[in-house]
Coordinates of N, CA and C in Angstrom, one line a residue:
X187 N 60.5 -2.4 -36.0 CA 60.5 -3.0 -37.3 C 59.1 -3.4 -37.8
X188 N 58.7 -3.0 -39.0 CA 57.4 -3.3 -39.5 C 57.2 -4.8 -39.7
X189 N 56.0 -5.3 -39.5 CA 55.6 -6.7 -39.7 C 55.4 -7.0 -41.2
X190 N 55.8 -8.2 -41.6 CA 55.5 -8.6 -43.0 C 54.1 -8.9 -43.1
X191 N 53.4 -8.4 -44.2 CA 52.0 -8.6 -44.4 C 51.9 -9.4 -45.7
X192 N 51.7 -10.7 -45.6 CA 51.6 -11.6 -46.8 C 50.6 -11.2 -47.7
X193 N 49.4 -10.8 -47.2 CA 48.3 -10.4 -48.1 C 48.6 -9.2 -48.9
X194 N 49.3 -8.3 -48.4 CA 49.6 -7.0 -49.1 C 50.7 -7.2 -50.1
X195 N 51.6 -8.2 -49.8 CA 52.8 -8.4 -50.6 C 52.4 -8.6 -52.1
X196 N 51.5 -9.6 -52.4 CA 51.1 -9.9 -53.7 C 50.4 -8.7 -54.4
X197 N 49.5 -8.0 -53.7 CA 48.9 -6.8 -54.2 C 49.9 -5.7 -54.5
X198 N 50.8 -5.5 -53.7 CA 51.8 -4.5 -53.9 C 52.7 -4.8 -55.1
X199 N 53.0 -6.1 -55.2 CA 53.8 -6.5 -56.4 C 53.1 -6.3 -57.7
X200 N 51.8 -6.7 -57.7 CA 51.0 -6.5 -58.9 C 50.8 -5.0 -59.2
X201 N 50.6 -4.2 -58.2 CA 50.5 -2.7 -58.4 C 51.8 -2.2 -59.0
X202 N 52.9 -2.6 -58.4 CA 54.2 -2.2 -58.9 C 54.4 -2.5 -60.4
X203 N 54.1 -3.7 -60.8 CA 54.2 -4.2 -62.1 C 53.3 -3.4 -63.1
X204 N 52.0 -3.2 -62.7 CA 51.1 -2.4 -63.5 C 51.5 -1.0 -63.7
X205 N 51.9 -0.3 -62.6 CA 52.3 1.1 -62.6 C 53.6 1.3 -63.4
X206 N 54.6 0.4 -63.2 CA 55.8 0.4 -64.0 C 55.5 0.3 -65.5
X207 N 54.8 -0.7 -65.9 CA 54.4 -0.9 -67.3 C 53.6 0.3 -67.8
X208 N 52.7 0.9 -67.1 CA 51.9 2.0 -67.5 C 52.8 3.2 -67.8
X209 N 53.8 3.4 -66.9 CA 54.7 4.6 -67.0 C 55.6 4.4 -68.3
X210 N 56.0 3.2 -68.4 CA 56.9 2.9 -69.6 C 56.0 3.1 -70.9
X211 N 54.8 2.6 -70.9 CA 53.9 2.8 -72.0 C 53.7 4.3 -72.3
X212 N 53.5 5.0 -71.3 CA 53.3 6.5 -71.5 C 54.6 7.1 -72.2
X213 N 55.7 6.7 -71.7 CA 57.0 7.2 -72.3 C 57.3 6.7 -73.7
X214 N 56.8 5.6 -74.0 CA 57.0 5.0 -75.3 C 55.9 5.3 -76.3
X215 N 54.9 6.0 -75.9 CA 53.8 6.3 -76.8 C 54.2 7.0 -78.0
X216 N 55.2 7.9 -78.0 CA 55.6 8.6 -79.1 C 56.2 7.8 -80.2
X217 N 56.6 6.5 -79.9 CA 57.2 5.6 -80.9 C 56.1 4.9 -81.7
X218 N 54.9 5.1 -81.3 CA 53.8 4.5 -82.1 C 53.7 3.0 -82.0
X219 N 54.1 2.4 -80.8 CA 54.0 1.0 -80.6 C 53.2 0.7 -79.4
X220 N 52.3 -0.3 -79.5 CA 51.5 -0.8 -78.4 C 52.5 -1.5 -77.5
X221 N 52.0 -1.7 -76.2 CA 52.8 -2.5 -75.2 C 53.2 -3.8 -75.8
X222 N 52.2 -4.5 -76.3 CA 52.4 -5.9 -76.8 C 53.5 -5.9 -77.9
X223 N 53.5 -4.9 -78.8 CA 54.4 -4.9 -79.9 C 55.8 -4.6 -79.5
X224 N 56.0 -3.6 -78.6 CA 57.3 -3.2 -78.1 C 57.9 -4.4 -77.3
X225 N 57.0 -5.1 -76.6 CA 57.5 -6.2 -75.7 C 58.0 -7.3 -76.6
X226 N 57.3 -7.6 -77.7 CA 57.8 -8.6 -78.7 C 59.2 -8.2 -79.2
X227 N 59.3 -7.0 -79.6 CA 60.6 -6.5 -80.2 C 61.7 -6.7 -79.2
X228 N 61.4 -6.3 -77.9 CA 62.5 -6.4 -76.9 C 62.9 -7.9 -76.6
X229 N 61.9 -8.7 -76.5 CA 62.2 -10.2 -76.3 C 63.0 -10.7 -77.5
X230 N 62.6 -10.4 -78.7 CA 63.2 -10.9 -79.9 C 64.7 -10.4 -79.9
X231 N 64.9 -9.2 -79.5 CA 66.3 -8.6 -79.6 C 67.2 -9.3 -78.6
X232 N 66.7 -10.0 -77.6 CA 67.5 -10.6 -76.6 C 67.9 -12.1 -76.9
X233 N 67.4 -12.6 -77.9 CA 67.8 -14.0 -78.3 C 69.1 -14.0 -79.0
X234 N 70.0 -14.9 -78.7 CA 71.3 -15.1 -79.3 C 71.2 -15.6 -80.7
X235 N 70.2 -16.5 -80.9 CA 69.9 -17.0 -82.3 C 68.5 -16.8 -82.6
X236 N 68.2 -16.8 -83.9 CA 66.8 -16.6 -84.3 C 65.8 -17.6 -83.6
X237 N 64.8 -17.1 -82.9 CA 63.9 -18.0 -82.3 C 62.8 -18.5 -83.2
X238 N 62.2 -19.6 -83.0 CA 61.0 -20.0 -83.7 C 59.9 -19.1 -83.1
X239 N 58.8 -19.1 -83.9 CA 57.6 -18.4 -83.4 C 57.2 -19.0 -82.0
X240 N 57.2 -20.3 -81.9 CA 56.8 -20.9 -80.6 C 57.8 -20.5 -79.5
X241 N 59.1 -20.4 -79.7 CA 60.0 -20.0 -78.7 C 59.8 -18.5 -78.3
X242 N 59.5 -17.7 -79.3 CA 59.2 -16.3 -79.0 C 57.9 -16.2 -78.2
X243 N 56.9 -16.9 -78.5 CA 55.6 -16.9 -77.8 C 55.9 -17.3 -76.3
X244 N 56.7 -18.3 -76.1 CA 57.0 -18.7 -74.7 C 57.7 -17.6 -74.0
X245 N 58.7 -17.0 -74.6 CA 59.5 -15.9 -74.0 C 58.6 -14.8 -73.6
X246 N 57.7 -14.4 -74.5 CA 56.8 -13.2 -74.3 C 55.7 -13.5 -73.3
X247 N 55.3 -14.8 -73.2 CA 54.3 -15.3 -72.3 C 52.9 -15.1 -72.9
X248 N 52.8 -15.3 -74.3 CA 51.5 -15.2 -74.9 C 51.3 -16.5 -75.7
X249 N 50.0 -16.7 -76.1 CA 49.6 -17.9 -76.9 C 50.1 -17.7 -78.3
X250 N 50.3 -18.8 -79.1 CA 50.7 -18.7 -80.5 C 49.9 -17.8 -81.4
X251 N 48.5 -17.9 -81.3 CA 47.7 -17.1 -82.2 C 47.8 -15.6 -81.9
X252 N 48.0 -15.3 -80.6 CA 48.2 -13.9 -80.2 C 49.5 -13.3 -80.8
X253 N 50.5 -14.1 -80.7 CA 51.8 -13.7 -81.2 C 51.7 -13.6 -82.7
X254 N 51.0 -14.5 -83.4 CA 50.9 -14.5 -84.8 C 50.3 -13.1 -85.3
X255 N 49.3 -12.7 -84.6 CA 48.7 -11.4 -85.0 C 49.7 -10.2 -84.7
X256 N 50.4 -10.3 -83.6 CA 51.4 -9.2 -83.4 C 52.5 -9.2 -84.4
X257 N 52.9 -10.4 -84.8 CA 54.0 -10.5 -85.8 C 53.5 -10.0 -87.2
X258 N 52.2 -10.3 -87.5 CA 51.6 -9.8 -88.7 C 51.7 -8.3 -88.8
X259 N 51.4 -7.6 -87.7 CA 51.5 -6.2 -87.6 C 52.9 -5.7 -87.7
X260 N 53.8 -6.3 -86.9 CA 55.2 -5.9 -87.0 C 55.8 -6.2 -88.3
X261 N 55.4 -7.2 -89.0 CA 55.9 -7.5 -90.3 C 55.4 -6.5 -91.3
X262 N 54.1 -6.1 -91.2 CA 53.6 -5.0 -92.0 C 54.4 -3.7 -91.9
X263 N 54.8 -3.4 -90.7 CA 55.6 -2.2 -90.4 C 57.1 -2.4 -90.9
X264 N 57.4 -3.6 -91.3 CA 58.8 -3.8 -91.8 C 59.8 -3.9 -90.6
X265 N 59.3 -4.3 -89.4 CA 60.2 -4.5 -88.3 C 60.7 -5.9 -88.0
X266 N 59.9 -6.9 -88.5 CA 60.4 -8.3 -88.4 C 60.0 -9.0 -89.7
X267 N 60.6 -10.2 -89.8 CA 60.3 -11.0 -90.9 C 60.3 -12.5 -90.4
X268 N 59.5 -13.3 -91.1 CA 59.4 -14.7 -90.8 C 60.3 -15.5 -91.8
X269 N 61.0 -16.5 -91.3 CA 61.8 -17.2 -92.2 C 61.5 -18.7 -92.1
X270 N 61.4 -19.4 -93.2 CA 61.1 -20.8 -93.2 C 62.2 -21.6 -92.5
X271 N 61.9 -22.7 -91.8 CA 62.8 -23.6 -91.2 C 62.9 -24.8 -92.1
X272 N 64.1 -25.1 -92.6 CA 64.3 -26.2 -93.6 C 63.8 -27.5 -93.1
X273 N 64.2 -27.8 -91.8 CA 63.9 -29.2 -91.3 C 62.4 -29.3 -90.7
X274 N 61.7 -28.2 -90.7 CA 60.3 -28.3 -90.3 C 59.5 -27.2 -91.0
X275 N 58.7 -27.7 -92.0 CA 58.0 -26.7 -92.9 C 56.9 -25.9 -92.1
X276 N 56.5 -26.4 -91.0 CA 55.5 -25.7 -90.2 C 56.1 -24.6 -89.4
X277 N 57.3 -24.7 -89.0 CA 58.0 -23.8 -88.1 C 58.5 -22.5 -88.9
X278 N 58.5 -21.4 -88.2 CA 59.1 -20.2 -88.8 C 60.0 -19.6 -87.8
X279 N 61.2 -19.1 -88.2 CA 62.1 -18.4 -87.4 C 61.7 -16.9 -87.5
X280 N 61.9 -16.1 -86.5 CA 61.6 -14.7 -86.5 C 62.8 -13.9 -86.4
X281 N 63.0 -13.0 -87.4 CA 64.2 -12.1 -87.4 C 63.8 -10.6 -87.4
X282 N 64.6 -9.9 -86.7 CA 64.4 -8.4 -86.7 C 64.9 -7.9 -88.0
X283 N 64.2 -6.9 -88.5 CA 64.7 -6.2 -89.7 C 65.5 -5.0 -89.3
X284 N 66.4 -4.5 -90.2 CA 67.3 -3.4 -89.8 C 66.5 -2.1 -89.3
X285 N 65.3 -2.0 -89.9 CA 64.4 -0.8 -89.5 C 64.1 -0.9 -88.0
X286 N 64.1 -2.1 -87.4 CA 63.7 -2.2 -86.0 C 64.8 -1.8 -85.0
X287 N 66.1 -1.8 -85.5 CA 67.2 -1.6 -84.6 C 67.2 -0.2 -83.9
X288 N 67.0 0.9 -84.7 CA 67.0 2.2 -84.0 C 65.8 2.3 -83.0
X289 N 64.7 1.7 -83.4 CA 63.6 1.7 -82.5 C 63.9 1.0 -81.2
X290 N 64.5 -0.2 -81.3 CA 64.9 -0.9 -80.1 C 65.9 -0.1 -79.2
X291 N 66.8 0.6 -79.9 CA 67.7 1.4 -79.1 C 67.0 2.5 -78.4
X292 N 66.0 3.1 -79.0 CA 65.1 4.1 -78.3 C 64.4 3.5 -77.1
X293 N 63.8 2.3 -77.3 CA 63.1 1.6 -76.3 C 64.0 1.4 -75.1
X294 N 65.2 0.9 -75.4 CA 66.2 0.6 -74.4 C 66.6 1.8 -73.6
X295 N 66.8 2.9 -74.3 CA 67.2 4.2 -73.7 C 66.1 4.7 -72.8
X296 N 64.9 4.7 -73.2 CA 63.8 5.1 -72.4 C 63.6 4.2 -71.2
X297 N 63.7 2.9 -71.4 CA 63.6 2.0 -70.3 C 64.7 2.2 -69.3
X298 N 65.9 2.4 -69.7 CA 67.0 2.6 -68.8 C 66.8 3.8 -68.0
X299 N 66.4 4.9 -68.6 CA 66.1 6.1 -67.9 C 65.1 5.9 -66.8
X300 N 64.0 5.2 -67.1 CA 62.9 5.0 -66.2 C 63.5 4.1 -65.0
X301 N 64.2 3.1 -65.3 CA 64.8 2.3 -64.2 C 65.7 3.1 -63.3
X302 N 66.5 4.0 -63.9 CA 67.4 4.8 -63.1 C 66.5 5.7 -62.2
X303 N 65.5 6.2 -62.7 CA 64.6 7.1 -61.8 C 63.9 6.2 -60.7
X304 N 63.4 5.1 -61.1 CA 62.7 4.2 -60.1 C 63.7 3.7 -59.0
X305 N 64.9 3.4 -59.4 CA 65.9 2.9 -58.4 C 66.6 3.9 -57.6
X306 N 66.2 5.2 -57.7 CA 66.8 6.3 -57.0 C 66.6 6.0 -55.5
X307 N 67.6 6.1 -54.7 CA 67.5 6.0 -53.2 C 67.5 4.5 -52.8
X308 N 67.7 3.6 -53.7 CA 67.8 2.2 -53.3 C 69.2 1.7 -53.6
X309 N 69.9 1.2 -52.6 CA 71.3 0.8 -52.8 C 71.4 -0.6 -53.5
X310 N 72.5 -0.8 -54.1 CA 72.8 -2.0 -54.9 C 72.4 -3.3 -54.1
X311 N 72.8 -3.4 -52.8 CA 72.6 -4.6 -52.0 C 71.1 -4.8 -51.9
X312 N 70.3 -3.8 -51.7 CA 68.8 -4.0 -51.6 C 68.2 -4.5 -52.9
X313 N 68.7 -3.9 -54.0 CA 68.2 -4.4 -55.3 C 68.6 -5.9 -55.6
X314 N 69.8 -6.2 -55.2 CA 70.2 -7.6 -55.4 C 69.4 -8.6 -54.5
X315 N 69.1 -8.2 -53.3 CA 68.3 -9.0 -52.4 C 66.8 -9.1 -53.0
X316 N 66.3 -8.0 -53.5 CA 65.0 -8.0 -54.0 C 64.9 -8.9 -55.2
X317 N 65.9 -8.9 -56.1 CA 66.0 -9.8 -57.2 C 66.1 -11.2 -56.8
X318 N 66.8 -11.5 -55.8 CA 66.9 -12.9 -55.3 C 65.6 -13.4 -54.7
X319 N 64.9 -12.5 -54.0 CA 63.6 -12.9 -53.4 C 62.6 -13.2 -54.6
X320 N 62.6 -12.3 -55.6 CA 61.7 -12.5 -56.7 C 62.0 -13.8 -57.4
X321 N 63.3 -14.1 -57.6 CA 63.8 -15.4 -58.3 C 63.3 -16.6 -57.5
X322 N 63.4 -16.5 -56.2 CA 62.9 -17.6 -55.3 C 61.4 -17.8 -55.5
X323 N 60.7 -16.8 -55.4 CA 59.2 -16.9 -55.6 C 58.9 -17.5 -56.9
X324 N 59.5 -17.0 -58.0 CA 59.3 -17.6 -59.3 C 59.6 -19.1 -59.3
X325 N 60.7 -19.4 -58.7 CA 61.1 -20.9 -58.7 C 60.0 -21.7 -57.9
X326 N 59.5 -21.1 -56.8 CA 58.5 -21.8 -56.1 C 57.2 -22.0 -57.0
X327 N 56.9 -20.9 -57.7 CA 55.7 -21.0 -58.6 C 55.9 -22.1 -59.7
X328 N 57.1 -22.1 -60.2 CA 57.3 -23.1 -61.3 C 57.2 -24.6 -60.8
X329 N 57.5 -24.8 -59.5 CA 57.4 -26.1 -59.0 C 55.9 -26.5 -58.7
X330 N 55.0 -25.6 -58.7 CA 53.6 -25.9 -58.4 C 53.0 -26.7 -59.5

């Protein structure tokens, strides 16, 4: 049985993340969206209620000014809109526009196809265990 290599684990995980994202970007290139913009759309589509700009920034993992520029671009394309929050004049809720929905469906379909290809030859129990290990590592990071 192979030995666990702590040093290689982090590098391998980073490589996996970069390569996966690069392949997804390559497949999504025809939709005319940068990685940052499609990522914002996907995060936004997963909220049950309209998030504030701050909540969306936290979900995506970017700073507020970075998200503001991305939202400006997405708003110009007619994919999202900002809505005032009555109880806080400074806050804005972010909503998807109808024009974004077919685009999100395409992103989801392309993403699903890629996952299916990447998970070939890996059984369900292995994927569950992998997900549990990742969740534990994330939990440990959050406690630091």
